[in-house]
Structure formats: C-alpha cells, structure tokens
Amino acid sequence: MDKIERYRQLIKQILSEHQQIASNSDTVKSQLILDNENDHYQLAYVGCQGEKRVFWPVIHFDIQNGKIRIQYNGTEESIAERLVELGVPPSDIVIGFHSPFKRQFTSYAVE
C-alpha cells in the first residue's frame, strides 16, 4: 500500500473512533465527510437544536503534498501524537491550525 492510501486509512480510523464516542441526539448527528478525490476528511455535528441550525466541525484533516495537515482539532486528544503512535513520521504532519511562525517551534512539519 502506498503512503497516501495508508494515510487515508489512518485518518478514517481516527475519525471513525471519534464518531463512535460522539454524542448524538434525535436532531443532531455526527457525520463523517470523506472526500477521497480531493483528500479532505472531517467529522462534524449536523442538525438542529430547537430552532437553531447546528454545523460544528469536530476534526478536519487534509492530505496535501504527501503530508497530513490537521486543519482543526476540537477534541481533547492530541491528534498529531496519535498519528505518530500509528506510525506517521512527525515530518509528515502539519499542524495547520497554527501559523507557519508557530509551527517552527513544534516537532512537526512547518509545511
């Protein structure tokens, strides 16, 4: 299996695990959004709470230039550390929700 396909599988695994522990109600559901063609992956809450529309991203990943870019992490888990535990080298992980200036102070890729 090539690297990108492996990264897709790891991302889907992490998102599915978080979806299993996500709280669902009758009107708000957790939803996996998987775009294999453009390599965008997200877990979000979607629905209505009373009269209010709910769309709340929980986690968002992209794969760009052979690297996993964590665009958003609304969980308490360090998703980057989890990826490393699953065998992804830190040099292939970009903390996308930090500016490039801040990324230089992490052990992960700047771009």
Coordinates of C-alpha atoms in Angstrom, one line a residue:
M1 CA 0.0 0.0 0.0
D2 CA 1.4 3.4 -0.9
K3 CA 1.9 6.1 1.7
I4 CA -1.1 8.3 0.7
E5 CA -3.5 5.4 0.8
R6 CA -2.2 4.4 4.3
Y7 CA -2.6 8.0 5.5
R8 CA -6.2 7.9 4.2
Q9 CA -6.9 4.8 6.2
L10 CA -5.4 6.1 9.4
I11 CA -7.4 9.3 9.1
K12 CA -10.6 7.4 8.6
Q13 CA -9.7 5.2 11.5
I14 CA -9.3 8.2 13.8
L15 CA -12.4 9.9 12.6
S16 CA -14.5 6.7 13.0
E17 CA -13.2 6.2 16.5
H18 CA -14.3 9.7 17.4
Q19 CA -17.6 9.3 15.7
Q20 CA -18.3 6.2 17.9
I21 CA -17.8 8.2 21.1
A22 CA -19.6 11.3 19.8
S23 CA -22.9 12.2 21.4
N24 CA -25.9 12.0 19.0
S25 CA -29.4 13.2 19.7
D26 CA -32.6 12.8 17.7
T27 CA -31.9 16.0 15.9
V28 CA -28.1 16.4 15.9
K29 CA -26.0 13.6 14.4
S30 CA -22.3 13.1 14.0
Q31 CA -21.4 12.9 10.3
L32 CA -18.3 11.7 8.6
I33 CA -17.4 13.7 5.5
L34 CA -14.9 11.8 3.4
D35 CA -13.6 13.3 0.1
N36 CA -11.0 10.8 -1.3
E37 CA -10.7 12.6 -4.6
N38 CA -9.5 15.9 -3.0
D39 CA -8.3 14.4 0.3
H40 CA -10.5 16.3 2.7
Y41 CA -11.8 14.5 5.8
Q42 CA -14.0 15.8 8.5
L43 CA -16.1 14.7 11.4
A44 CA -18.9 17.2 12.2
Y45 CA -22.1 17.6 14.1
V46 CA -25.0 18.4 11.8
G47 CA -28.7 19.0 12.5
C48 CA -31.0 21.3 14.5
Q49 CA -31.3 22.1 18.2
G50 CA -34.7 23.6 18.7
E51 CA -34.9 26.5 16.2
K52 CA -31.1 26.7 15.8
R53 CA -29.2 25.1 12.9
V54 CA -26.1 23.1 14.0
F55 CA -23.0 22.6 12.0
W56 CA -20.0 22.1 14.1
P57 CA -16.7 20.6 12.9
V58 CA -15.0 18.3 15.4
I59 CA -11.9 17.3 13.5
H60 CA -10.7 18.2 10.0
F61 CA -7.8 16.7 8.1
D62 CA -6.4 17.3 4.6
I63 CA -3.7 15.4 2.8
Q64 CA -1.5 17.9 0.8
N65 CA 1.9 17.4 -0.8
G66 CA 2.2 13.9 0.8
K67 CA 1.6 15.2 4.3
I68 CA -1.3 15.1 6.7
R69 CA -2.5 18.6 7.6
I70 CA -4.5 18.8 10.8
Q71 CA -6.8 21.8 9.9
Y72 CA -8.9 21.6 13.1
N73 CA -9.0 19.6 16.3
G74 CA -11.9 20.2 18.6
T75 CA -11.2 17.2 20.8
E76 CA -9.1 16.9 23.9
E77 CA -6.8 14.3 22.2
S78 CA -3.5 15.3 20.6
I79 CA -4.3 14.1 17.1
A80 CA -0.7 14.7 16.0
E81 CA 0.6 12.4 18.8
R82 CA -1.9 9.8 17.9
L83 CA -0.8 9.9 14.2
V84 CA 2.8 9.4 15.4
E85 CA 1.7 6.4 17.5
L86 CA 0.2 4.9 14.4
G87 CA 3.5 5.2 12.5
V88 CA 3.3 8.6 10.7
P89 CA 6.6 10.4 11.0
P90 CA 6.4 13.9 12.5
S91 CA 7.9 15.3 9.3
D92 CA 4.7 14.2 7.5
I93 CA 2.3 16.0 9.9
V94 CA 1.5 19.7 9.6
I95 CA -0.4 21.5 12.4
G96 CA -2.5 23.5 10.0
F97 CA -4.4 25.4 12.7
H98 CA -1.1 27.1 13.8
S99 CA 0.6 29.8 11.8
P100 CA 3.8 28.9 10.0
F101 CA 5.6 31.0 12.5
K102 CA 4.3 28.9 15.4
R103 CA 4.8 25.6 13.6
Q104 CA 8.6 26.1 13.6
F105 CA 8.6 25.6 17.4
T106 CA 6.9 22.2 17.2
S107 CA 8.4 18.8 16.4
Y108 CA 6.2 18.6 13.3
A109 CA 6.5 19.8 9.7
V110 CA 6.3 23.5 9.0
E111 CA 4.8 22.9 5.5

